[in-house]
XYZ file of C-alpha atoms in Angstrom:
303
model
C 44.267 6.887 -17.127
C 41.060 5.733 -15.540
C 40.317 9.021 -14.735
C 40.853 10.366 -18.194
C 39.119 7.369 -19.562
C 35.671 8.572 -17.205
C 36.130 11.927 -18.431
C 35.411 10.334 -21.894
C 32.612 8.298 -21.168
C 31.443 10.972 -19.448
C 31.893 13.577 -21.951
C 30.164 10.737 -24.873
C 27.669 10.538 -22.424
C 26.625 14.382 -22.383
C 27.149 14.357 -25.435
C 23.560 12.518 -26.148
C 21.453 15.388 -24.512
C 22.899 18.646 -26.560
C 20.747 18.169 -30.029
C 17.876 17.490 -27.246
C 18.721 20.349 -24.757
C 14.278 22.221 -25.699
C 12.787 19.035 -24.247
C 15.253 18.393 -22.162
C 14.674 22.161 -19.905
C 11.090 20.643 -20.883
C 11.545 17.707 -18.803
C 13.371 19.207 -15.616
C 11.382 22.132 -15.572
C 7.817 20.247 -15.249
C 10.083 17.433 -13.086
C 10.827 20.168 -10.486
C 7.270 21.794 -10.494
C 5.753 18.330 -9.880
C 8.102 17.833 -6.981
C 7.320 21.056 -5.492
C 3.844 20.482 -5.425
C 4.526 17.758 -3.977
C 6.340 18.660 -0.438
C 3.565 22.062 -0.920
C 1.113 19.584 -0.164
C 1.385 18.842 3.443
C 1.779 22.321 4.530
C -1.243 23.523 3.379
C -3.021 20.250 5.208
C -1.148 21.540 8.011
C -2.093 24.654 7.749
C -5.671 23.463 7.628
C -5.540 21.116 10.674
C -3.293 23.463 12.636
C -4.610 26.980 11.631
C -7.840 26.915 10.078
C -9.811 23.935 11.629
C -8.526 25.224 15.705
C -9.816 28.626 15.566
C -13.697 28.787 14.231
C -15.195 31.857 13.234
C -17.683 33.284 10.534
C -14.089 33.443 8.416
C -13.623 29.556 9.024
C -16.297 28.213 5.911
C -14.586 30.396 3.550
C -10.980 29.199 4.874
C -11.573 25.686 4.372
C -13.050 26.001 0.462
C -10.108 28.318 -0.021
C -7.511 25.912 1.088
C -9.522 22.848 -0.654
C -9.173 24.689 -4.007
C -5.611 25.377 -3.384
C -5.031 21.865 -2.569
C -6.784 20.593 -5.616
C -4.988 23.237 -7.299
C -1.717 21.499 -5.982
C -2.828 18.105 -7.355
C -4.497 19.432 -10.860
C -0.603 20.792 -11.206
C 1.074 18.207 -10.118
C -1.021 15.819 -12.464
C -0.468 17.963 -15.555
C 3.456 18.665 -14.366
C 3.553 14.410 -14.110
C 2.061 14.038 -17.618
C 4.092 16.488 -19.348
C 7.654 15.347 -17.588
C 6.887 11.764 -18.696
C 5.829 12.730 -21.831
C 8.795 14.911 -23.019
C 11.329 12.240 -20.753
C 10.203 9.383 -22.930
C 10.457 11.422 -25.822
C 13.593 12.453 -25.518
C 15.340 8.975 -24.327
C 13.460 7.893 -27.926
C 15.272 10.190 -29.569
C 18.418 9.253 -27.720
C 17.884 5.826 -28.334
C 17.548 6.267 -32.075
C 20.980 8.036 -32.735
C 22.754 5.759 -30.277
C 20.980 3.163 -32.398
C 22.462 4.261 -35.707
C 25.692 5.220 -34.035
C 26.628 1.183 -33.032
C 25.041 -0.136 -36.129
C 27.058 1.595 -37.826
C 30.078 0.443 -35.596
C 28.569 -3.222 -35.941
C 29.944 -2.501 -39.804
C 33.164 -1.149 -39.393
C 34.138 -4.218 -37.259
C 36.189 -7.352 -38.346
C 35.028 -10.672 -40.096
C 36.929 -11.827 -36.886
C 35.157 -9.888 -34.768
C 31.566 -10.619 -36.489
C 32.785 -14.891 -36.492
C 33.635 -15.029 -32.288
C 29.791 -12.912 -32.023
C 26.648 -14.555 -33.121
C 23.856 -12.121 -34.389
C 21.518 -13.035 -31.364
C 24.209 -11.354 -29.036
C 24.489 -8.698 -31.127
C 20.869 -8.159 -31.858
C 20.029 -8.198 -28.105
C 22.975 -5.337 -27.530
C 21.588 -3.211 -29.470
C 17.640 -3.856 -28.826
C 17.251 -4.823 -25.655
C 20.480 -3.620 -23.733
C 19.736 -0.057 -25.394
C 17.114 0.074 -24.782
C 17.517 -0.501 -20.625
C 19.425 2.164 -21.175
C 18.366 5.057 -22.793
C 15.860 4.586 -19.813
C 18.480 5.409 -16.941
C 19.442 8.300 -19.492
C 16.174 10.065 -19.667
C 15.806 9.166 -15.892
C 18.728 9.482 -14.477
C 18.226 13.715 -14.331
C 14.871 14.067 -13.699
C 14.911 11.343 -10.947
C 17.818 13.370 -9.220
C 16.360 16.867 -9.536
C 12.871 15.895 -8.410
C 14.643 13.436 -5.368
C 17.236 16.252 -4.674
C 13.723 18.700 -4.195
C 11.957 16.220 -2.162
C 14.029 15.049 0.254
C 15.959 18.038 1.160
C 12.912 20.367 0.944
C 10.804 17.850 3.472
C 13.982 17.553 5.744
C 14.075 21.384 6.149
C 10.709 21.698 6.459
C 10.269 18.818 9.351
C 13.543 19.803 10.759
C 11.002 23.379 11.528
C 8.826 21.455 12.857
C 10.622 19.686 14.984
C 14.173 18.723 15.662
C 13.914 15.409 17.570
C 11.740 13.886 16.221
C 13.262 14.702 12.434
C 16.314 13.502 13.818
C 14.995 9.959 14.223
C 13.407 9.817 10.950
C 16.168 10.480 9.160
C 18.945 8.539 11.534
C 16.887 5.427 10.059
C 18.598 5.942 6.663
C 22.343 4.919 6.860
C 20.544 1.086 8.248
C 18.397 0.839 5.390
C 20.840 2.544 3.029
C 23.405 0.139 3.272
C 20.905 -2.935 3.139
C 19.592 -1.647 0.282
C 23.633 -1.571 -1.636
C 24.520 -4.629 -0.738
C 21.284 -5.980 -2.066
C 21.471 -3.842 -5.380
C 24.666 -5.667 -6.078
C 23.797 -9.010 -5.817
C 20.757 -7.898 -7.904
C 23.244 -6.472 -10.034
C 25.370 -8.940 -10.520
C 22.832 -12.146 -11.105
C 21.213 -9.607 -13.611
C 24.609 -9.832 -15.841
C 24.329 -13.361 -15.355
C 21.003 -13.372 -16.856
C 21.782 -11.452 -19.913
C 24.540 -13.995 -20.586
C 22.185 -16.487 -20.801
C 19.973 -14.829 -23.025
C 22.616 -13.609 -25.089
C 23.634 -17.771 -25.064
C 20.081 -19.218 -26.036
C 19.907 -16.734 -28.371
C 22.755 -17.559 -30.032
C 22.224 -21.374 -30.363
C 18.626 -20.228 -31.398
C 19.644 -17.825 -34.221
C 22.653 -21.170 -34.969
C 20.048 -23.700 -34.939
C 16.479 -21.700 -36.772
C 19.602 -20.635 -39.591
C 20.813 -24.431 -40.277
C 17.298 -25.964 -39.853
C 17.844 -27.488 -43.023
C 21.186 -29.569 -41.791
C 19.727 -29.946 -38.235
C 17.011 -31.653 -39.503
C 19.425 -33.538 -43.016
C 21.465 -35.037 -39.985
C 18.435 -35.938 -37.602
C 19.778 -33.608 -34.917
C 16.619 -31.989 -33.404
C 17.017 -33.518 -29.905
C 20.315 -32.476 -29.344
C 19.716 -29.208 -30.414
C 16.580 -29.263 -28.774
C 18.163 -30.861 -25.705
C 21.037 -27.965 -25.715
C 18.496 -25.595 -26.231
C 16.470 -26.223 -22.876
C 19.320 -26.474 -20.886
C 20.563 -22.523 -22.294
C 16.955 -21.988 -21.415
C 17.144 -23.328 -17.709
C 19.982 -21.442 -16.829
C 17.996 -18.105 -18.380
C 15.216 -19.248 -16.118
C 17.560 -20.133 -12.862
C 18.954 -17.473 -13.460
C 15.933 -15.113 -13.716
C 14.507 -16.800 -11.118
C 17.198 -16.302 -7.996
C 17.260 -12.024 -9.532
C 13.543 -12.583 -8.836
C 13.987 -13.785 -5.234
C 16.589 -11.496 -4.460
C 14.577 -8.106 -6.247
C 11.570 -9.347 -3.389
C 13.934 -8.639 -0.714
C 15.115 -5.451 -1.768
C 11.728 -3.799 -2.687
C 10.021 -5.742 0.564
C 12.736 -3.873 2.913
C 12.728 -0.132 0.650
C 8.731 -0.507 0.081
C 8.400 -0.941 4.042
C 10.289 1.481 5.263
C 6.967 4.202 4.765
C 5.241 2.259 7.096
C 7.965 1.914 9.760
C 8.119 5.588 9.190
C 5.152 6.240 10.356
C 5.551 3.727 13.499
C 8.218 5.883 14.355
C 6.648 9.274 13.842
C 3.565 7.915 15.825
C 5.241 7.089 18.560
C 7.859 9.139 19.335
C 5.105 12.147 18.108
C 2.629 10.574 21.103
C 5.201 10.764 23.599
C 6.073 14.242 22.935
C 2.542 15.407 22.544
C 2.327 14.024 26.411
C 4.912 15.962 27.368
C 3.228 19.606 25.294
C 6.225 19.587 23.134
C 4.076 19.309 20.047
C 0.484 19.068 19.215
C -1.616 16.574 17.853
C -2.271 18.731 13.938
C 1.468 19.677 13.547
C 1.617 15.893 13.992
C -0.901 15.396 11.719
C 1.476 17.477 8.507
C 4.542 15.772 10.039
C 3.135 12.284 9.227
C 2.365 13.831 6.110
C 5.734 14.642 4.966
C 7.028 11.039 6.397
C 5.251 9.133 3.997
C 6.278 11.951 1.320
C 9.832 10.822 2.169
C 8.511 7.580 0.718
C 9.206 8.674 -3.336
C 12.374 9.758 -3.053
C 14.078 7.196 -0.731
C 12.857 4.593 -3.092
C 13.946 6.534 -6.092
C 17.294 6.539 -4.160
C 17.583 3.415 -3.583
C 16.264 1.560 -6.165
């Protein structure tokens, strides 16, 4: 039963992409090009430091200029691809949000009087505005993020593995611990975010009731009572947000500090390998560039 329900939800999820297949293809195509250009950049830089600069001759200057042009071209490809896929992705998201908003509005109209009596207009408006926008952000970001992360992460791992196996295993052996820490923190964040949204809905409900019945409130002199109630709900919402931000700070600090931790590992163990004659400085530079390039896909995976 649960499996069938999941399939139905997945089918519904995918149905929103169907009318926008061309936009989706453009989005994914340029996301892949952007990821590939990022992956090639350290390889070309490594060629410059490891091959061109170590063999000075009459062709060296020409090779430096050529390599520089290739690096510039890769940068331009990345920038242009990012602009294009960002536009197509957000445009697709906006169109999907329009469809969902219309479906939800139509669904609201079909619901019984009892449902509308139990649920305030403020709460329903929060769902159709804030929650729907957050949902469509996921809809259009998830596929491109998944594709780009896979290309960058797997590509970087393969290239680093070919450069130096022991150093690659040292770098990637730390990922499971980071993943566990991020998973636990993310669960707490998700829970606190739900509390925050629930408190926001309660606050909006009270605000709507008070403002829509302001004549009655003023006629009976209940301003102080309504203000105290609003202040209480506003405080609860603010406290929930503060707790969320506290957990979020721990989460992002853990994720953001990982690239520096990787750099430290690569520098220390790379120096040891250089001392043993198993690695040279130029290759270490390339390895450092690839370890730095892992920051974005790791951040995306854990976010």
